[in-house]
PDB file of C-alpha atoms in Angstrom:
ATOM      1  CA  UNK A   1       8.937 -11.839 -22.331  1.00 39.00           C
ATOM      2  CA  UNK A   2       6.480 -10.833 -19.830  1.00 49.00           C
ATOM      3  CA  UNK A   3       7.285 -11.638 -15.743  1.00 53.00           C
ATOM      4  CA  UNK A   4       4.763 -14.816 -15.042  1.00 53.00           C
ATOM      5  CA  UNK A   5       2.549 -13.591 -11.930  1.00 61.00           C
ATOM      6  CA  UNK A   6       2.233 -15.346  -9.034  1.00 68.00           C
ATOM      7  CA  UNK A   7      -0.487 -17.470  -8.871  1.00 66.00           C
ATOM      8  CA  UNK A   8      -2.670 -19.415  -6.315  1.00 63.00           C
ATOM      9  CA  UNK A   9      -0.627 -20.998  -3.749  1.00 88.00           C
ATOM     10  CA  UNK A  10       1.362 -20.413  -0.742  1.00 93.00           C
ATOM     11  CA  UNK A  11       4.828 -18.952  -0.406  1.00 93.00           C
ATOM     12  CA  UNK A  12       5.493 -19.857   3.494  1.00 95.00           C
ATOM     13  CA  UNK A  13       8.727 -17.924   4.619  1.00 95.00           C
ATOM     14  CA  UNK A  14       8.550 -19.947   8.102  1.00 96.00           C
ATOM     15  CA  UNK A  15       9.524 -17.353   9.914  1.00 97.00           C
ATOM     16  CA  UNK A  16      12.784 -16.234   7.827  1.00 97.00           C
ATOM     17  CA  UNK A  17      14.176 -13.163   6.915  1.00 97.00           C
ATOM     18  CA  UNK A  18      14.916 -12.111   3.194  1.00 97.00           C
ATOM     19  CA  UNK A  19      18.344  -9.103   3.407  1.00 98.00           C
ATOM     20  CA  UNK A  20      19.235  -6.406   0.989  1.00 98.00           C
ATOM     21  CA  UNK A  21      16.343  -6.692  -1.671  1.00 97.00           C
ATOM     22  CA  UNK A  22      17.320  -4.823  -4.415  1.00 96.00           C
ATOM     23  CA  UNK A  23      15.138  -3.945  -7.211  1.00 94.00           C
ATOM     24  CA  UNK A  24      15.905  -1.088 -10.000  1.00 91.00           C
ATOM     25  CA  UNK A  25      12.350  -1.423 -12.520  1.00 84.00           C
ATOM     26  CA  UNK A  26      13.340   0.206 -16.299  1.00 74.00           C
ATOM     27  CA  UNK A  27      10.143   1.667 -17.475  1.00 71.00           C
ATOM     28  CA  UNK A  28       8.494  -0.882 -19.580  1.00 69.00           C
ATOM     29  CA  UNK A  29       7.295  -2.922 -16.358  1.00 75.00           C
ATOM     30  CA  UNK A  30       3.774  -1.681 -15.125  1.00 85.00           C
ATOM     31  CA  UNK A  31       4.516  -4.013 -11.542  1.00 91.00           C
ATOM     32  CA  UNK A  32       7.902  -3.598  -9.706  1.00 94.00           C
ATOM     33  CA  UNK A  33       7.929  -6.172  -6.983  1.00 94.00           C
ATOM     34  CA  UNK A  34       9.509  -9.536  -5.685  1.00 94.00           C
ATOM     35  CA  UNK A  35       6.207 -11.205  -7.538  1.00 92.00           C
ATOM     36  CA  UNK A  36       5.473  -8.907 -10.277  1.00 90.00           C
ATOM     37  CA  UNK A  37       1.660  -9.757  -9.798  1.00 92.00           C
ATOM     38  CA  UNK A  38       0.067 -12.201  -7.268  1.00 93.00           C
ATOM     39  CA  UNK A  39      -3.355 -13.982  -6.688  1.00 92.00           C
ATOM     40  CA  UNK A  40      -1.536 -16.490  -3.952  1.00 93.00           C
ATOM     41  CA  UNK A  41      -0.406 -16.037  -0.504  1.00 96.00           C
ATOM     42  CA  UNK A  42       3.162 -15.247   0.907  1.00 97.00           C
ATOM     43  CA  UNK A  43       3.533 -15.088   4.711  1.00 97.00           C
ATOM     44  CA  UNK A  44       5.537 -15.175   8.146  1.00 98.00           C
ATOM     45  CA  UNK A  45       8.496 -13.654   6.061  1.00 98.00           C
ATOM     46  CA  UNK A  46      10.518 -10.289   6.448  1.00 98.00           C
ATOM     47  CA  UNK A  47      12.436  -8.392   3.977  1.00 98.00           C
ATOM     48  CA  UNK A  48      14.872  -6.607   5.964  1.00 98.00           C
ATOM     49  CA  UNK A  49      16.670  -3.290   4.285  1.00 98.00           C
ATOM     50  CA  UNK A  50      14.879  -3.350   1.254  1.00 98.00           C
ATOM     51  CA  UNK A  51      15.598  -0.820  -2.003  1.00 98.00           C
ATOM     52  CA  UNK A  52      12.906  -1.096  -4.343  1.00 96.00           C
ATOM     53  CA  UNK A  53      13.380   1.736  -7.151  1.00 95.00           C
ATOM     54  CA  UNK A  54      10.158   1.892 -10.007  1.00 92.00           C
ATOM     55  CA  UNK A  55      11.176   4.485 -12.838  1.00 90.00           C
ATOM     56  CA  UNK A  56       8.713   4.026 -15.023  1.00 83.00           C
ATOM     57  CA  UNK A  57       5.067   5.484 -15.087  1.00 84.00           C
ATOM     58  CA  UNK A  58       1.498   4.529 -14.973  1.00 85.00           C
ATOM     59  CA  UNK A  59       3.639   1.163 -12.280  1.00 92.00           C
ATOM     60  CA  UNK A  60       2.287  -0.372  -9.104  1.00 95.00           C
ATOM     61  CA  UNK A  61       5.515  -0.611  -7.007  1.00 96.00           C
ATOM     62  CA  UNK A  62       6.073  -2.460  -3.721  1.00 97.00           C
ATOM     63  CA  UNK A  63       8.603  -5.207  -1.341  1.00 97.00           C
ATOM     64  CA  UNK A  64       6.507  -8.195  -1.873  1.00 97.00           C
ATOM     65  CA  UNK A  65       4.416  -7.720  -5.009  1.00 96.00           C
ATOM     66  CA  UNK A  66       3.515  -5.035  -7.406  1.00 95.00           C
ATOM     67  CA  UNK A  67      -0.132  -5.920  -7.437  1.00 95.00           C
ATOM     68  CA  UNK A  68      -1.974  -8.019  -4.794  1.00 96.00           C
ATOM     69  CA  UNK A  69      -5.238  -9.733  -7.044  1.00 93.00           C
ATOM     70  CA  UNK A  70      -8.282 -10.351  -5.585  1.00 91.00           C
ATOM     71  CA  UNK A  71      -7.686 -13.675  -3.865  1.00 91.00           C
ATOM     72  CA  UNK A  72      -4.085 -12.835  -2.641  1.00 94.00           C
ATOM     73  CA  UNK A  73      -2.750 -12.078   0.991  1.00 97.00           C
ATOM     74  CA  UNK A  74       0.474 -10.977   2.607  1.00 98.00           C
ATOM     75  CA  UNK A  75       0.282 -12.032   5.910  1.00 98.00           C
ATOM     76  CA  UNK A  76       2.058 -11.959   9.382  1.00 98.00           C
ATOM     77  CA  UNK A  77       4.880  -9.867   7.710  1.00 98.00           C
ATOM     78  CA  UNK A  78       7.215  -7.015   7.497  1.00 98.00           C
ATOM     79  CA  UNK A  79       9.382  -4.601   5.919  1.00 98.00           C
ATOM     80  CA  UNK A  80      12.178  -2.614   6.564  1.00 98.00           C
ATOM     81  CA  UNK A  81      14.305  -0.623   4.137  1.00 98.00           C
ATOM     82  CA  UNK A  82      13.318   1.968   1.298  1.00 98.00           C
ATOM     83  CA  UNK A  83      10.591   2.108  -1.443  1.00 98.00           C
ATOM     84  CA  UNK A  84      10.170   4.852  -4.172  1.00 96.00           C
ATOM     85  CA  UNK A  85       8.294   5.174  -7.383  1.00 93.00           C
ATOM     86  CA  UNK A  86       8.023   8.281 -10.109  1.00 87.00           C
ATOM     87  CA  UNK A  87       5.380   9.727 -11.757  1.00 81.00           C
ATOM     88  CA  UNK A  88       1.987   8.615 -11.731  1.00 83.00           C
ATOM     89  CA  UNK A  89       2.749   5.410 -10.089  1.00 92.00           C
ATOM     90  CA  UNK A  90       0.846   3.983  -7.242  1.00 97.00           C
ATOM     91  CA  UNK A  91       3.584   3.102  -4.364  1.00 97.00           C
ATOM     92  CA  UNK A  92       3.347   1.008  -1.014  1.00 98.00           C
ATOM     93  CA  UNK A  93       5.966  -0.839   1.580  1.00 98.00           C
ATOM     94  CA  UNK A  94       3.818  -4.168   0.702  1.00 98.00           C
ATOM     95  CA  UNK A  95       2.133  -3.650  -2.700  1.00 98.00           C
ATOM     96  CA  UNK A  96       1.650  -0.610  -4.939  1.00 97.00           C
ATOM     97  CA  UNK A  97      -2.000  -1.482  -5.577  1.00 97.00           C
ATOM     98  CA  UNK A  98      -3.942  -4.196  -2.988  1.00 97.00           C
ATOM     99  CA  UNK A  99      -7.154  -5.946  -3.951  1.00 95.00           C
ATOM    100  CA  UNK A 100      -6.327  -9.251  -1.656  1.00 96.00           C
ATOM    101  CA  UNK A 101      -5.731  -8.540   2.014  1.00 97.00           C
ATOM    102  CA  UNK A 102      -2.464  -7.362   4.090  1.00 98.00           C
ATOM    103  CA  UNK A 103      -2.803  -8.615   7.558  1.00 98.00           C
ATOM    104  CA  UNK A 104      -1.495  -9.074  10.654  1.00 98.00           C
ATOM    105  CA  UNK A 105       2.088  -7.053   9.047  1.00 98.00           C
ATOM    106  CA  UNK A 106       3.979  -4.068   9.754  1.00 98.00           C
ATOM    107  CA  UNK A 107       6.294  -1.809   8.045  1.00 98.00           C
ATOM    108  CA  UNK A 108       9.144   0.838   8.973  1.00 98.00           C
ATOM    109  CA  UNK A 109      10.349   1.141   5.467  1.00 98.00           C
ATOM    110  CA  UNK A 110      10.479   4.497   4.380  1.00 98.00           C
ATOM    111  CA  UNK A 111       8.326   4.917   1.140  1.00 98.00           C
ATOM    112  CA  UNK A 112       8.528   7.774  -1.900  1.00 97.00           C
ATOM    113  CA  UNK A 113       6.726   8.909  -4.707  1.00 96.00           C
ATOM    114  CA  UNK A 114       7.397  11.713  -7.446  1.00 93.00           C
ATOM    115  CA  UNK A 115       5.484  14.435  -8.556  1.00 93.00           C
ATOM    116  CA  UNK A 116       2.202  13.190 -10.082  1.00 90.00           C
ATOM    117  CA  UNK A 117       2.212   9.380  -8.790  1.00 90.00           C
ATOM    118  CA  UNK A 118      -1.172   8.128  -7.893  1.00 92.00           C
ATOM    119  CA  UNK A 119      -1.053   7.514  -4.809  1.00 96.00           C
ATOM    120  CA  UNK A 120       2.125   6.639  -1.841  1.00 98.00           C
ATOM    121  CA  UNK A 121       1.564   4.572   1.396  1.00 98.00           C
ATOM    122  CA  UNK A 122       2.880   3.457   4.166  1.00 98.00           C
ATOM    123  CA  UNK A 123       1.961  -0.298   3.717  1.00 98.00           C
ATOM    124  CA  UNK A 124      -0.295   0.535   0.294  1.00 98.00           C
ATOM    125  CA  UNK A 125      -0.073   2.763  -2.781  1.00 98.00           C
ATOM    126  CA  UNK A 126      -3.982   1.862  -3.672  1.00 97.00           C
ATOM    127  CA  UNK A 127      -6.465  -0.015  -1.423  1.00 97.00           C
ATOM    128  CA  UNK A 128      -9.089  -0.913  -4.351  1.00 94.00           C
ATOM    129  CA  UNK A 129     -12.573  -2.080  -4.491  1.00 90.00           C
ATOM    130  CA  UNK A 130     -13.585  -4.170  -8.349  1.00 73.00           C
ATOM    131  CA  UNK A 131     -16.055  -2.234 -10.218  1.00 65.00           C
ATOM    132  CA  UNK A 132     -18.552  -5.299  -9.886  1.00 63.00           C
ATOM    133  CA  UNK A 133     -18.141  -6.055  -6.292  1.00 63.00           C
ATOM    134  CA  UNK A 134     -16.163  -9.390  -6.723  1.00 72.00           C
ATOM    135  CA  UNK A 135     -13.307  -8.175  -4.502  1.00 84.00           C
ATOM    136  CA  UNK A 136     -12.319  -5.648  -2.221  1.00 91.00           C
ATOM    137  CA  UNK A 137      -9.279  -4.827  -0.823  1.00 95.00           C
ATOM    138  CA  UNK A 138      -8.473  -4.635   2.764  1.00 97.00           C
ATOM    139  CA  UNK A 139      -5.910  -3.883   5.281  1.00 98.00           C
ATOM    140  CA  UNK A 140      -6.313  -5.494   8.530  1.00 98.00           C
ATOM    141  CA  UNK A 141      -4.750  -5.549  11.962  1.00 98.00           C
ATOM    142  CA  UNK A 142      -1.326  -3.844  10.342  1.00 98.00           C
ATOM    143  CA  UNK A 143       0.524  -0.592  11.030  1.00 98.00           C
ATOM    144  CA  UNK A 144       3.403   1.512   9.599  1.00 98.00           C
ATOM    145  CA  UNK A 145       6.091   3.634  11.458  1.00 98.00           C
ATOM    146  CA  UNK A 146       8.618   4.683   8.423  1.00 98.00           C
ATOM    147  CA  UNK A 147       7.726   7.923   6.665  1.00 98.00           C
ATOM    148  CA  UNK A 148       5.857   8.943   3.664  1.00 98.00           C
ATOM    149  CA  UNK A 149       7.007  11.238   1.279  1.00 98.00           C
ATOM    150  CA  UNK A 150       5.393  12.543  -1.820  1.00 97.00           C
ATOM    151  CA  UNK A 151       5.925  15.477  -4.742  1.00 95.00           C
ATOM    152  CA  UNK A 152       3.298  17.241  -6.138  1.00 96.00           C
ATOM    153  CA  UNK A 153       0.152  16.324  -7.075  1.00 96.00           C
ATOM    154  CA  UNK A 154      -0.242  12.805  -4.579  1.00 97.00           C
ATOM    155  CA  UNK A 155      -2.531  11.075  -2.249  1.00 98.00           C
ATOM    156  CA  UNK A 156      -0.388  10.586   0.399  1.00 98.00           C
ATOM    157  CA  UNK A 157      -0.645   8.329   3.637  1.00 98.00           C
ATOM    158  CA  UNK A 158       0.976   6.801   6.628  1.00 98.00           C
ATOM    159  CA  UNK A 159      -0.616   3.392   5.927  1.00 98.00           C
ATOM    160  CA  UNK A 160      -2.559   3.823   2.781  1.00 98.00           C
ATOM    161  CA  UNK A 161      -1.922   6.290  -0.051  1.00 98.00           C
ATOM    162  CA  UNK A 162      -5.384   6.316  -1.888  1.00 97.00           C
ATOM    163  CA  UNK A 163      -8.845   3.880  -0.279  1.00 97.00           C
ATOM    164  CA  UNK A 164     -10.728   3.625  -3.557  1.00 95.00           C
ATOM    165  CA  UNK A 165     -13.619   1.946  -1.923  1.00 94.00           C
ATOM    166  CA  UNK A 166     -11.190  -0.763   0.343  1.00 95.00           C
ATOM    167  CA  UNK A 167     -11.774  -1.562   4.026  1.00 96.00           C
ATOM    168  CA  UNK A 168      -9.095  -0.509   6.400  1.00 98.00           C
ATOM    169  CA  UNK A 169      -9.119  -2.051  10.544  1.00 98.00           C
ATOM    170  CA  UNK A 170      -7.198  -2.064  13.313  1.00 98.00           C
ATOM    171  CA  UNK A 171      -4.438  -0.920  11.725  1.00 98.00           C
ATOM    172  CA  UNK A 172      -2.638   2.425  12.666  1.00 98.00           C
ATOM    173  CA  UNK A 173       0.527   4.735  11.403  1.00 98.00           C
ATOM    174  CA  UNK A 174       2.586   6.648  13.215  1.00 98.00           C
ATOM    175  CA  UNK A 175       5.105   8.074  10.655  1.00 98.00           C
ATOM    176  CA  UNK A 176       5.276  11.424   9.714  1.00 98.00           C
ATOM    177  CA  UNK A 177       3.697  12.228   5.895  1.00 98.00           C
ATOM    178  CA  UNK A 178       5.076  14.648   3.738  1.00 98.00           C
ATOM    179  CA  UNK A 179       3.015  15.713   0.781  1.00 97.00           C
ATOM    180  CA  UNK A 180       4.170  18.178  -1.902  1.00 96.00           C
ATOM    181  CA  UNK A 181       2.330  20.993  -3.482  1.00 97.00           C
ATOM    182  CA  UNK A 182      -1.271  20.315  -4.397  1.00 97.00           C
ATOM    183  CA  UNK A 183      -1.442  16.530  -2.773  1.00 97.00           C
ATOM    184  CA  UNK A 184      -3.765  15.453  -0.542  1.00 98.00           C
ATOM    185  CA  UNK A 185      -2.205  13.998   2.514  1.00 98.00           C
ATOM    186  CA  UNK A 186      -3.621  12.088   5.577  1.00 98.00           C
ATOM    187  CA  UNK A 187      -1.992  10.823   8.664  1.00 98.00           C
ATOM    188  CA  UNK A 188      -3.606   6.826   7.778  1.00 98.00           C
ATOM    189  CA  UNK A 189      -4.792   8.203   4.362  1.00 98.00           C
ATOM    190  CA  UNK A 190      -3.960  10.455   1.595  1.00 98.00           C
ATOM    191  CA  UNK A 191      -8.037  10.001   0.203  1.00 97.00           C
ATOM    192  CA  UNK A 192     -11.238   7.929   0.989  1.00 96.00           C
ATOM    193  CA  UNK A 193     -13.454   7.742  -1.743  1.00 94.00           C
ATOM    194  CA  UNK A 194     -16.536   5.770  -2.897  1.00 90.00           C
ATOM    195  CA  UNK A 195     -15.646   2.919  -6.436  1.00 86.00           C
ATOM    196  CA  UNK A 196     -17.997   2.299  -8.658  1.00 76.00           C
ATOM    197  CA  UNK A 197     -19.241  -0.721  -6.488  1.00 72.00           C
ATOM    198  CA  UNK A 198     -18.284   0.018  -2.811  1.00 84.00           C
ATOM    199  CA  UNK A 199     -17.903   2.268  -0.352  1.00 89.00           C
ATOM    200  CA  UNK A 200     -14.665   2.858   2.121  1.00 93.00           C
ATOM    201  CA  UNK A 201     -14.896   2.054   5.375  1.00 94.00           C
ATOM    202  CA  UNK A 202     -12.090   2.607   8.066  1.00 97.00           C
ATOM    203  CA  UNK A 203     -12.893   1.430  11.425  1.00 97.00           C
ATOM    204  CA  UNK A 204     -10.726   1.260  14.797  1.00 98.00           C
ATOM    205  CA  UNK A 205      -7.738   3.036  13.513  1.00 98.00           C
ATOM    206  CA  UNK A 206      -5.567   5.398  14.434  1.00 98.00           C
ATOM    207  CA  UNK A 207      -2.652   7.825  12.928  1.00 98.00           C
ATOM    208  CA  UNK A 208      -0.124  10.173  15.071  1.00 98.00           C
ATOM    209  CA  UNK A 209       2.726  10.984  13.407  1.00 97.00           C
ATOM    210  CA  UNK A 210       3.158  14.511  11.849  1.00 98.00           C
ATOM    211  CA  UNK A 211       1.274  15.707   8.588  1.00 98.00           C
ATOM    212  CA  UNK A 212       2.492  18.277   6.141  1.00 98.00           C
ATOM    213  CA  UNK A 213       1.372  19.569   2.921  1.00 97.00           C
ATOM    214  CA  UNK A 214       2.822  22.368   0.826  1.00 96.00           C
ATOM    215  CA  UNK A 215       1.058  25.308  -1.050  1.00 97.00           C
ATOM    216  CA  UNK A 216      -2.509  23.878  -2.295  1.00 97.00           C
ATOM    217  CA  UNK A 217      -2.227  20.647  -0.313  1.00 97.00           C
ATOM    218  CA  UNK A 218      -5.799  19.139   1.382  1.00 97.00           C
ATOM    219  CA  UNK A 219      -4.249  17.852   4.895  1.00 98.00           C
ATOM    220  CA  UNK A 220      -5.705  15.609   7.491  1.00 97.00           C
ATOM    221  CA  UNK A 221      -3.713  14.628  10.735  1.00 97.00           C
ATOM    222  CA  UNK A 222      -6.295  10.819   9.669  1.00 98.00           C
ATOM    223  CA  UNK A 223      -7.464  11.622   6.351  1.00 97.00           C
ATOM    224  CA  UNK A 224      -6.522  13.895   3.645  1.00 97.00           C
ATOM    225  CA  UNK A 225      -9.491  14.048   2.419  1.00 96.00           C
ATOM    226  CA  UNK A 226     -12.827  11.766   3.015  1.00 94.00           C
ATOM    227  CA  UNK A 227     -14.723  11.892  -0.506  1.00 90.00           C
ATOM    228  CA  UNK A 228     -17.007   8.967   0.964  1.00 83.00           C
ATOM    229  CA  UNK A 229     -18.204  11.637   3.992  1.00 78.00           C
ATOM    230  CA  UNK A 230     -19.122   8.068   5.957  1.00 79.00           C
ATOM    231  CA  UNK A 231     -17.922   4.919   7.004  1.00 86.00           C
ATOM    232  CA  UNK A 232     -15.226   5.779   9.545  1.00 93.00           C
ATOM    233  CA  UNK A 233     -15.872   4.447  12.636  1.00 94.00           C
ATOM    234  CA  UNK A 234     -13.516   4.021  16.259  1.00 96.00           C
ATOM    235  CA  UNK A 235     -10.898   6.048  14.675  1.00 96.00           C
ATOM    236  CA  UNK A 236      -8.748   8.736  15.277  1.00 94.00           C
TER     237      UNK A 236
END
């Protein structure tokens, strides 16, 4: 059957460390994480050299959960080790696709997507806004140091891969990004674009680390490419 999601409550970690997470997804499982899918709250945990593997496609793939719902939260985290997803799969240290919160975490995992994945980040594949306002996603005093690699065809980012309408703040990346032909790649984020119900907004952040695109690519050293035009504020 189907992996039950994770739903409201707490999973306190107490300050522990989790070693040597190993997860290899087959292709039938659209979230590849510790919690498949959450809507509760894990924190003051680390998961320390992590391999996360999602084959599959159209998967949100990440350390802690595949998807972060609305009302969930990783906080006062962090993750070291390696996560990678293939083709058109949304990929992220934390979460392939947030619509909770990550807070008050960090991340030096190194993360990887395939040609034609969604979107790769440093701490997020997809930082999402709902299509009726009744959540946004946000990332919030956080950063990433591990680097970002993508193929072809990606939003690409040091902290966030693709900010569909999701608040990013004091958060920062310093990793170098690596996109592939044709990708749109951005020191904090790959691409910040308007949903259907919100618009981005990115305020006192920063990226540094080295940004490279191959033949086609859109680069930014802080974003990729800002679809929204507004919204960033303190940053650099």
């Amino acid at each position: 059957g189907s992996p039950i999601p994770f739903e409201p409550t707490v999973f306190e970690g107490l300050g522990n460390t989790i070693s040597n997470l190993t997860i290899s997804s087959g292709a039938d499982r659209s979230n590849v994480g510790l919690f498949v899918r959450m809507n509760g709250t894990v924190r003051d945990i680390g998961f320390v050299n992590v391999n996360i593997e999602g084959f599959g496609t159209e998967q949100r793939v990440g350390t802690v959960a595949g998807q972060i719902d609305g009302a969930g939260a990783v906080l006062n985290s962090f993750v070291t080790g390696s996560v990678s997803g293939t083709g058109r799969s949304f990929t992220g240290a934390f979460t392939g696709a947030n619509e909770g919160t990550v807070a008050f975490s960090y991340s030096n995992a190194s993360v990887a997507a395939g040609a034609g994945a969604g979107g790769v980040g440093g701490l997020v594949g997809i930082n999402a806004a709902g299509e009726q306002g009744q959540w946004k996603g946000a990332v919030k005093e956080s950063y990433s140091t591990g680097t970002v690699t993508s193929g072809d065809g990606v939003m690409a980012g040091g902290l966030v891969g693709y900010n569909y309408g999701g608040a990013i703040s004091n958060s920062y990346a310093t990793g170098a990004v690596t996109g592939g032909n044709s990708s749109f790649v951005g020191g904090l984020t790959g691409v910040s674009t308007i949903s259907d119900s919100s618009s981005p907004t990115i305020a006192s952040s920063y990226s540094t680390g080295a940004v490279i695109g191959g033949s086609g690519a859109i680069v930014g050293g802080f974003i990729g490419e800002d679809l929204a035009q507004t919204g960033t504020t303190n940053s650099y």
